[in-house]
Coordinates of C-alpha atoms in Angstrom, one line a residue:
X299 CA -25.8 0.9 39.2
X300 CA -24.9 -2.5 37.7
X301 CA -22.2 -2.4 35.3
X302 CA -20.3 -5.4 33.1
X303 CA -17.1 -6.2 32.5
X304 CA -16.5 -8.8 29.5
X305 CA -12.6 -9.0 28.8
X306 CA -11.2 -11.2 25.9
X307 CA -7.4 -11.8 27.2
X308 CA -5.3 -15.0 26.7
X309 CA -4.2 -16.6 29.3
X310 CA -1.0 -14.9 29.4
X311 CA -2.9 -12.2 29.4
X312 CA -5.6 -13.0 31.9
X313 CA -2.6 -14.0 35.2
X314 CA -1.2 -10.3 34.7
X315 CA -2.6 -8.2 33.7
X316 CA -6.9 -8.2 32.1
X317 CA -7.1 -6.8 29.0
X318 CA -11.2 -5.2 28.6
X319 CA -12.9 -5.3 25.3
X320 CA -15.5 -3.4 26.6
X321 CA -16.8 -1.6 29.8
X322 CA -20.0 -0.1 30.5
X323 CA -22.9 1.0 32.5
X324 CA -25.3 0.4 30.1
X325 CA -28.1 -2.1 32.6
X326 CA -29.1 1.2 34.9
X327 CA -31.2 3.2 32.4
X328 CA -32.6 -0.8 32.2
X329 CA -32.7 -0.8 36.0
X330 CA -34.6 2.4 36.4
X331 CA -37.0 1.3 33.8
X332 CA -37.3 -1.7 34.7
X333 CA -37.8 -0.2 38.4
X334 CA -40.7 2.0 37.0
X335 CA -42.6 -1.8 34.9
X336 CA -42.5 -2.4 39.1
X337 CA -43.8 0.4 41.1
X338 CA -47.2 0.7 38.4
X339 CA -48.0 -2.9 38.6
X340 CA -47.5 -2.6 42.3
X341 CA -49.9 0.2 42.5
X342 CA -52.9 -1.6 39.7
X343 CA -52.6 -4.4 41.4
X344 CA -52.7 -4.3 45.7
X345 CA -54.4 -1.6 47.9
X346 CA -52.4 1.1 49.3
X347 CA -52.3 -0.3 53.0
X348 CA -50.4 -3.6 50.7
X349 CA -48.1 -1.5 49.2
X350 CA -47.4 0.6 53.3
X351 CA -47.1 -2.7 54.4
X352 CA -45.3 -4.4 51.3
X353 CA -41.3 -5.4 52.9
X354 CA -38.6 -4.1 50.6
X355 CA -36.7 -6.5 49.6
X356 CA -33.2 -7.3 50.2
X357 CA -30.5 -6.5 47.5
X358 CA -27.3 -8.6 47.8
X359 CA -24.0 -6.5 46.0
X360 CA -22.3 -8.8 44.3
X361 CA -19.2 -8.7 42.4
X362 CA -18.6 -12.4 40.4
X363 CA -15.7 -12.9 37.9
X364 CA -16.5 -15.8 34.8
X365 CA -14.0 -17.5 32.6
X366 CA -15.5 -19.0 29.8
X367 CA -14.7 -19.8 25.6
X368 CA -14.4 -17.0 23.8
X369 CA -16.9 -18.2 21.5
X370 CA -19.2 -18.0 25.1
X371 CA -18.2 -14.3 25.6
X372 CA -21.6 -12.7 23.7
X373 CA -23.8 -15.4 25.4
X374 CA -23.0 -15.4 28.3
X375 CA -22.8 -11.1 29.1
X376 CA -26.4 -12.0 27.5
X377 CA -27.3 -14.9 30.1
X378 CA -25.9 -12.8 33.5
X379 CA -28.3 -9.5 32.3
X380 CA -31.1 -12.4 32.3
X381 CA -30.1 -13.4 35.5
X382 CA -29.8 -10.1 37.0
X383 CA -33.2 -8.8 35.8
X384 CA -34.9 -11.6 36.9
X385 CA -32.8 -11.0 40.5
X386 CA -33.8 -7.9 42.4
X387 CA -32.3 -9.8 45.5
X388 CA -29.1 -9.1 43.7
X389 CA -27.2 -5.9 42.3
X390 CA -24.6 -7.8 40.3
X391 CA -21.3 -6.5 39.3
X392 CA -19.1 -8.7 37.1
X393 CA -16.1 -9.5 34.3
X394 CA -16.3 -11.7 31.9
X395 CA -13.2 -12.9 30.2
X396 CA -12.0 -15.7 27.7
X397 CA -10.0 -18.5 29.8
X398 CA -10.2 -21.4 27.3
X399 CA -12.5 -25.4 29.0
X400 CA -9.0 -27.2 29.5
X401 CA -7.5 -23.9 31.0
X402 CA -8.9 -23.1 33.6
X403 CA -8.6 -26.7 36.0
X404 CA -5.0 -25.5 36.1
X405 CA -5.5 -22.1 36.3
X406 CA -7.9 -23.0 39.9
X407 CA -5.4 -25.2 41.0
X408 CA -3.0 -22.3 41.0
X409 CA -4.2 -19.4 42.2
X410 CA -7.4 -19.2 43.5
X411 CA -7.8 -16.3 45.2
X412 CA -7.2 -14.6 41.1
X413 CA -9.8 -17.2 39.8
X414 CA -13.4 -16.5 39.1
X415 CA -16.1 -17.6 41.3
X416 CA -17.7 -19.1 37.7
X417 CA -15.8 -21.1 35.4
X418 CA -16.6 -24.1 32.8
X419 CA -14.7 -27.6 32.7
X420 CA -15.0 -30.5 31.3
X421 CA -16.6 -33.0 34.0
X422 CA -13.5 -35.5 34.1
X423 CA -11.6 -32.9 35.7
X424 CA -14.3 -32.1 38.5
X425 CA -13.6 -34.8 41.0
X426 CA -9.6 -33.5 40.3
X427 CA -10.5 -30.2 42.2
X428 CA -13.4 -31.5 44.2
X429 CA -11.0 -33.5 46.3
X430 CA -8.8 -30.6 46.3
X431 CA -11.8 -28.9 47.8
X432 CA -11.0 -26.3 44.5
X433 CA -14.9 -26.7 44.3
X434 CA -18.3 -25.0 45.3
X435 CA -21.1 -28.6 46.4
X436 CA -23.4 -26.6 43.9
X437 CA -27.1 -27.3 46.2
X438 CA -29.2 -24.1 45.5
X439 CA -31.7 -24.9 42.4
X440 CA -30.0 -27.9 41.2
X441 CA -33.2 -29.3 41.6
X442 CA -34.3 -27.4 39.1
X443 CA -33.2 -29.4 36.3
X444 CA -31.4 -31.9 38.2
X445 CA -34.5 -34.8 36.7
X446 CA -33.9 -33.4 33.1
X447 CA -29.8 -35.0 33.4
X448 CA -29.2 -38.2 32.1
X449 CA -27.8 -40.0 34.4
X450 CA -24.6 -40.0 33.0
X451 CA -23.9 -36.7 33.3
X452 CA -24.5 -36.8 37.0
X453 CA -22.7 -39.5 37.5
X454 CA -19.9 -37.7 35.9
X455 CA -20.4 -34.9 38.4
X456 CA -21.3 -35.5 41.4
X457 CA -18.7 -37.5 44.3
X458 CA -19.8 -38.8 47.6
X459 CA -23.1 -38.0 47.5
X460 CA -22.8 -34.4 46.8
X461 CA -23.1 -32.1 43.2
X462 CA -20.0 -30.5 41.7
X463 CA -21.0 -28.7 38.4
X464 CA -23.5 -28.8 36.3
X465 CA -23.8 -30.1 32.9
X466 CA -24.4 -28.5 29.8
X467 CA -23.3 -31.1 26.8
X468 CA -22.0 -34.1 25.8
X469 CA -18.6 -34.4 24.7
X470 CA -17.4 -37.3 22.8
X471 CA -16.8 -37.8 18.9
X472 CA -18.4 -40.1 16.3
X473 CA -17.8 -40.1 12.7
X474 CA -18.3 -38.0 9.1
X475 CA -18.9 -39.6 6.4
X476 CA -19.3 -39.1 2.2
X477 CA -22.7 -39.9 0.5
X478 CA -19.9 -40.5 -2.3
X479 CA -18.3 -43.3 -0.8
X480 CA -21.1 -44.5 2.1
X481 CA -24.6 -46.1 1.9
X482 CA -26.6 -46.2 5.2
X483 CA -25.9 -49.3 6.0
X484 CA -22.3 -49.3 4.4
X485 CA -20.7 -47.1 8.0
X486 CA -22.2 -49.6 9.8
X487 CA -19.3 -51.3 10.4
X488 CA -15.8 -50.2 10.2
X489 CA -14.6 -54.0 8.2
X490 CA -17.4 -54.0 5.7
X491 CA -15.8 -49.7 5.3
X492 CA -12.4 -50.7 4.5
X493 CA -13.3 -54.2 2.4
X494 CA -14.5 -51.6 -0.4
X495 CA -13.0 -49.7 -2.8
X496 CA -13.0 -46.1 -2.7
X497 CA -10.8 -45.9 -5.9
X498 CA -7.1 -43.6 -6.6
X499 CA -6.5 -41.3 -4.3
X500 CA -8.9 -41.6 -1.6
X501 CA -8.5 -43.0 1.5
X502 CA -11.4 -45.3 3.0
X503 CA -11.0 -44.0 7.1
X504 CA -9.4 -41.7 9.5
X505 CA -9.0 -41.2 14.0
X506 CA -6.3 -41.0 15.8
X507 CA -4.4 -44.1 17.0
X508 CA -1.8 -41.0 17.9
X509 CA -4.5 -39.1 19.6
X510 CA -5.0 -40.7 23.1
X511 CA -8.8 -39.0 22.9
X512 CA -9.3 -41.8 20.0
X513 CA -7.4 -45.1 20.8
X514 CA -9.2 -46.2 23.6
X515 CA -12.0 -46.7 21.2
X516 CA -10.8 -49.8 20.8
X517 CA -9.9 -51.6 23.8
X518 CA -13.7 -50.1 25.4
X519 CA -15.1 -51.4 22.7
X520 CA -13.9 -55.2 23.0
X521 CA -14.6 -55.4 26.8
X522 CA -11.6 -53.9 28.5
X523 CA -11.9 -51.0 31.4
X524 CA -10.3 -48.2 32.7
X525 CA -9.8 -48.1 36.3
X526 CA -12.5 -50.8 37.0
X527 CA -16.2 -51.1 35.6
X528 CA -17.2 -48.2 37.1
X529 CA -14.0 -46.1 36.4
X530 CA -13.7 -45.5 40.1
X531 CA -10.5 -48.5 40.5
X532 CA -6.6 -46.5 40.5
X533 CA -4.5 -49.9 40.6
X534 CA -7.5 -51.6 38.0
X535 CA -6.4 -51.5 33.9
X536 CA -7.2 -54.7 31.6
X537 CA -6.0 -53.1 28.4
X538 CA -3.9 -56.3 28.8
X539 CA -5.6 -59.1 29.3
X540 CA -7.3 -61.0 25.9
X541 CA -10.1 -59.1 24.7
X542 CA -6.6 -56.1 24.6
X543 CA -4.8 -58.7 22.6
X544 CA -7.5 -58.3 20.4
X545 CA -8.2 -54.9 20.3
X546 CA -4.3 -53.8 19.3
X547 CA -4.2 -57.2 16.9
X548 CA -7.4 -55.2 15.7
X549 CA -5.6 -52.3 15.9
X550 CA -1.9 -53.0 14.2
X551 CA -3.6 -54.6 11.4
X552 CA -5.7 -51.3 10.8
X553 CA -2.6 -49.4 10.5
X554 CA -1.5 -51.1 8.0
X555 CA -3.7 -50.6 5.3
X556 CA -3.1 -48.1 2.8
X557 CA -6.6 -47.3 3.1
X558 CA -6.6 -45.6 6.1
X559 CA -5.2 -42.2 7.0
X560 CA -3.6 -41.3 10.1
X561 CA -5.8 -38.3 11.2
X562 CA -2.6 -37.1 12.9
X563 CA -2.7 -32.2 12.7
X564 CA -5.6 -32.2 11.1
X565 CA -4.6 -33.9 7.9
X566 CA -7.2 -36.7 7.4
X567 CA -10.2 -33.7 8.5
X568 CA -9.0 -32.0 5.3
X569 CA -8.0 -34.6 2.6
X570 CA -12.4 -35.4 3.9
X571 CA -12.6 -31.8 3.1
X572 CA -11.5 -32.5 -0.7
X573 CA -13.0 -35.7 -0.7
X574 CA -10.5 -37.3 -0.7
X575 CA -11.7 -39.8 2.9
X576 CA -14.0 -41.6 2.9
X577 CA -15.2 -41.1 7.1
X578 CA -13.1 -39.8 10.0
X579 CA -14.0 -39.9 13.1
X580 CA -14.4 -36.2 14.8
X581 CA -16.9 -34.0 16.6
X582 CA -20.4 -31.9 16.2
X583 CA -16.2 -28.7 16.5
X584 CA -15.8 -30.0 12.7
X585 CA -19.1 -29.7 11.6
X586 CA -19.5 -26.6 9.9
X587 CA -16.8 -26.8 7.8
X588 CA -17.7 -30.0 7.3
X589 CA -20.8 -28.9 5.6
X590 CA -19.3 -25.6 4.0
X591 CA -16.9 -28.2 2.3
X592 CA -19.4 -31.0 0.6
X593 CA -22.5 -29.5 1.4
X594 CA -25.5 -32.5 1.5
X595 CA -22.4 -35.1 1.1
X596 CA -21.6 -34.9 4.9
X597 CA -23.8 -37.5 6.7
X598 CA -22.3 -38.2 10.6
X599 CA -23.2 -41.2 12.8
X600 CA -22.6 -43.4 16.0
X601 CA -19.2 -44.8 15.7
X602 CA -19.9 -48.5 13.7
X603 CA -18.5 -51.6 15.1
X604 CA -15.8 -53.7 14.2
X605 CA -14.5 -57.2 14.1
X606 CA -12.2 -57.7 16.8
X607 CA -11.2 -61.1 18.7
X608 CA -13.3 -62.6 16.1
X609 CA -16.7 -61.6 16.9
X610 CA -18.7 -57.6 16.0
X611 CA -17.8 -55.1 18.6
X612 CA -19.6 -51.6 19.2
X613 CA -16.9 -49.9 19.4
X614 CA -17.0 -47.3 22.6
X615 CA -15.2 -44.2 23.6
X616 CA -14.8 -41.8 25.8
X617 CA -18.2 -39.1 27.0
X618 CA -17.6 -36.9 29.2
X619 CA -19.2 -33.1 29.5
X620 CA -18.8 -29.2 29.2
X621 CA -19.9 -28.5 32.7
X622 CA -19.8 -24.8 34.8
X623 CA -18.2 -25.1 38.6
X624 CA -18.1 -23.1 41.0
X625 CA -15.2 -22.1 43.5
X626 CA -15.4 -23.5 46.6
X627 CA -14.0 -19.7 48.1
X628 CA -16.3 -17.8 45.8
X629 CA -17.8 -14.3 48.0
X630 CA -21.0 -14.2 46.1
X631 CA -22.2 -18.8 47.1
X632 CA -25.0 -18.3 47.6
X633 CA -25.6 -16.6 43.8
X634 CA -22.9 -18.5 42.2
X635 CA -25.0 -20.9 42.1
X636 CA -28.0 -20.3 40.6
X637 CA -26.4 -18.6 38.0
X638 CA -24.0 -21.0 37.1
X639 CA -27.4 -23.3 37.1
X640 CA -29.0 -20.6 35.0
X641 CA -26.2 -20.9 32.6
X642 CA -27.2 -25.1 32.2
X643 CA -30.7 -23.9 32.4
X644 CA -32.9 -24.8 29.5
X645 CA -33.4 -21.5 27.7
X646 CA -29.4 -21.1 27.9
X647 CA -28.5 -24.2 26.9
X648 CA -31.2 -23.6 23.2
X649 CA -29.6 -20.3 23.5
X650 CA -26.2 -22.0 22.7
X651 CA -27.1 -24.7 20.6
X652 CA -28.9 -22.2 18.0
X653 CA -26.1 -19.9 18.3
X654 CA -22.6 -21.7 18.1
X655 CA -24.3 -25.6 18.0
X656 CA -23.8 -27.2 21.9
X657 CA -25.8 -29.6 21.7
X658 CA -28.3 -29.2 24.7
X659 CA -27.0 -32.9 27.5
X660 CA -30.7 -32.3 29.3
X661 CA -33.2 -35.0 28.0
X662 CA -36.2 -31.8 27.0
X663 CA -34.3 -30.6 25.2
X664 CA -32.3 -33.7 23.7
X665 CA -35.5 -35.4 22.6
X666 CA -36.9 -32.0 21.2
X667 CA -37.5 -32.0 16.6
X668 CA -35.5 -29.7 16.1
X669 CA -32.4 -31.5 17.7
X670 CA -33.4 -35.2 16.3
X671 CA -33.6 -33.7 12.9
X672 CA -29.7 -32.3 13.0
X673 CA -28.1 -35.3 11.9
X674 CA -25.1 -34.0 13.7
X675 CA -27.1 -33.2 17.1
X676 CA -28.5 -36.7 16.6
X677 CA -24.7 -39.3 15.5
X678 CA -23.7 -36.8 18.8
X679 CA -26.4 -38.4 20.1
X680 CA -26.1 -41.6 19.7
X681 CA -22.6 -42.0 20.4
X682 CA -23.2 -40.7 23.6
X683 CA -26.1 -43.1 24.2
X684 CA -23.0 -45.7 23.5
X685 CA -19.8 -44.2 24.6
X686 CA -17.8 -44.8 27.8
X687 CA -17.8 -42.6 30.8
X688 CA -14.3 -41.1 31.5
X689 CA -13.6 -42.2 34.4
X690 CA -13.1 -38.6 36.7
X691 CA -9.8 -39.6 39.6
X692 CA -7.8 -37.4 39.4
X693 CA -5.8 -40.7 38.9
X694 CA -6.9 -40.2 34.5
X695 CA -4.4 -37.7 34.7
X696 CA -2.2 -41.0 34.5
X697 CA -3.6 -42.4 31.3
X698 CA -3.0 -39.8 28.9
X699 CA 0.5 -40.1 28.4
X700 CA 1.4 -43.4 28.6
X701 CA -1.5 -44.3 25.8
X702 CA -0.6 -41.8 23.5
X703 CA 3.1 -42.7 23.4
X704 CA 1.8 -46.5 22.8
X705 CA -0.2 -45.4 20.0
X706 CA 2.3 -43.4 18.7
X707 CA 4.6 -46.6 18.6
X708 CA 2.2 -48.5 17.4
X709 CA 1.4 -46.7 14.0
X710 CA 4.8 -46.0 13.6
X711 CA 4.7 -50.0 13.3
X712 CA 7.5 -50.2 16.5
X713 CA 4.0 -51.6 17.9
X714 CA 4.3 -55.1 16.3
X715 CA 2.3 -58.4 17.1
X716 CA 5.4 -60.5 18.8
X717 CA 6.0 -57.4 20.8
X718 CA 2.3 -56.4 21.3
X719 CA 1.6 -58.6 24.7
X720 CA 5.1 -57.2 25.7
X721 CA 4.3 -53.0 25.5
X722 CA 0.7 -54.2 26.4
X723 CA 1.9 -54.4 30.2
X724 CA 3.9 -51.8 30.1
X725 CA 1.2 -49.2 28.6
X726 CA -0.7 -51.0 32.2
X727 CA 2.1 -50.5 34.0
X728 CA 2.6 -46.8 33.5
X729 CA -0.5 -46.0 33.9
X730 CA -1.7 -47.2 37.8
X731 CA 1.8 -47.4 38.6
X732 CA 2.4 -43.7 38.7
X733 CA 1.3 -41.8 40.4
X734 CA -0.2 -37.8 39.9
X735 CA 0.9 -35.2 41.7

């Protein structure tokens, strides 16, 4: 009998007592029905001798624990049921628990034995988990989607020639704008946007200097590199070279402008929804709220160019990918790998997109009319093509806090043009010298 459990639990509950919102053996009837249908089909298409000689399918009993974000619980339940129905070689019992994509890697590192067999993780953490021996390389069935993945996504999950995760959606930010304030042409240039007078009580632009996932766009856009050109050299960061200095100058001037609004604690997003802000950087997750507040006034595009150091440069942020991974010590490696690949298949990605808006990374879906006609999905894909792959080496853990501290100091006026070079040197030293435990 195949059963499933769906757990809607917080991380603290997951590590202690599991709180289940549903449990049942509803698959039993379906399995019996499937058996009857298969028997009937066999009697109609095979001779009695062929039926007698046919080798029975050997069934492996499988117990899987799966961690997904809260919004993925129902979708994942249907995915597993569909996969199970198509694979007679497995008799799957499964438990789905709510664990955030950013929480799962730490939970795996803390206790791999009790961690889920299958879980979501950002591609930026894949290399670190793989280096610790915590991830199982995905070999079974991966070839069914590999050719449909962009090179950037494959590179993000491939370490020393082995694939350790299955990407399903790009994760980066882009720019929303209010069509009442800016034209489609004006949003191509940040300097054009900032020069425009939008009236009293209206800010022109908002991003997050105080968030290290946003502040890098000025440095990367102006040709700086983090951990080398390919993101793999832990001793290399050029944020303090001449290009970095020019990027810092631009950020200082932007932060001082009365037309700029720092998007701390959602301030920028709220102002945008209230019609008091011309443009804000955010991701696909903000689309429902923005559309509900502003309707057809909302537009979305890739990040603009900015005139840094006397030249127009394309702002370039980090892009990583939401991925599905399998822990290395799972008791059911074959089934877990195949299910992980199925959860990132075209069928599953389209379901995920239609039901909750995760834009598919698969080229066949990204190029479809359905996705191209979605202005939010198009903006995400356009920016992903202009973005820089977030380094996935363990050293990336030493970037976040120093960059955040630099951004906070810059926004607060403590970083000035007079001390900028010193501050940048200290930033780079903090990133490259500190060793992640």
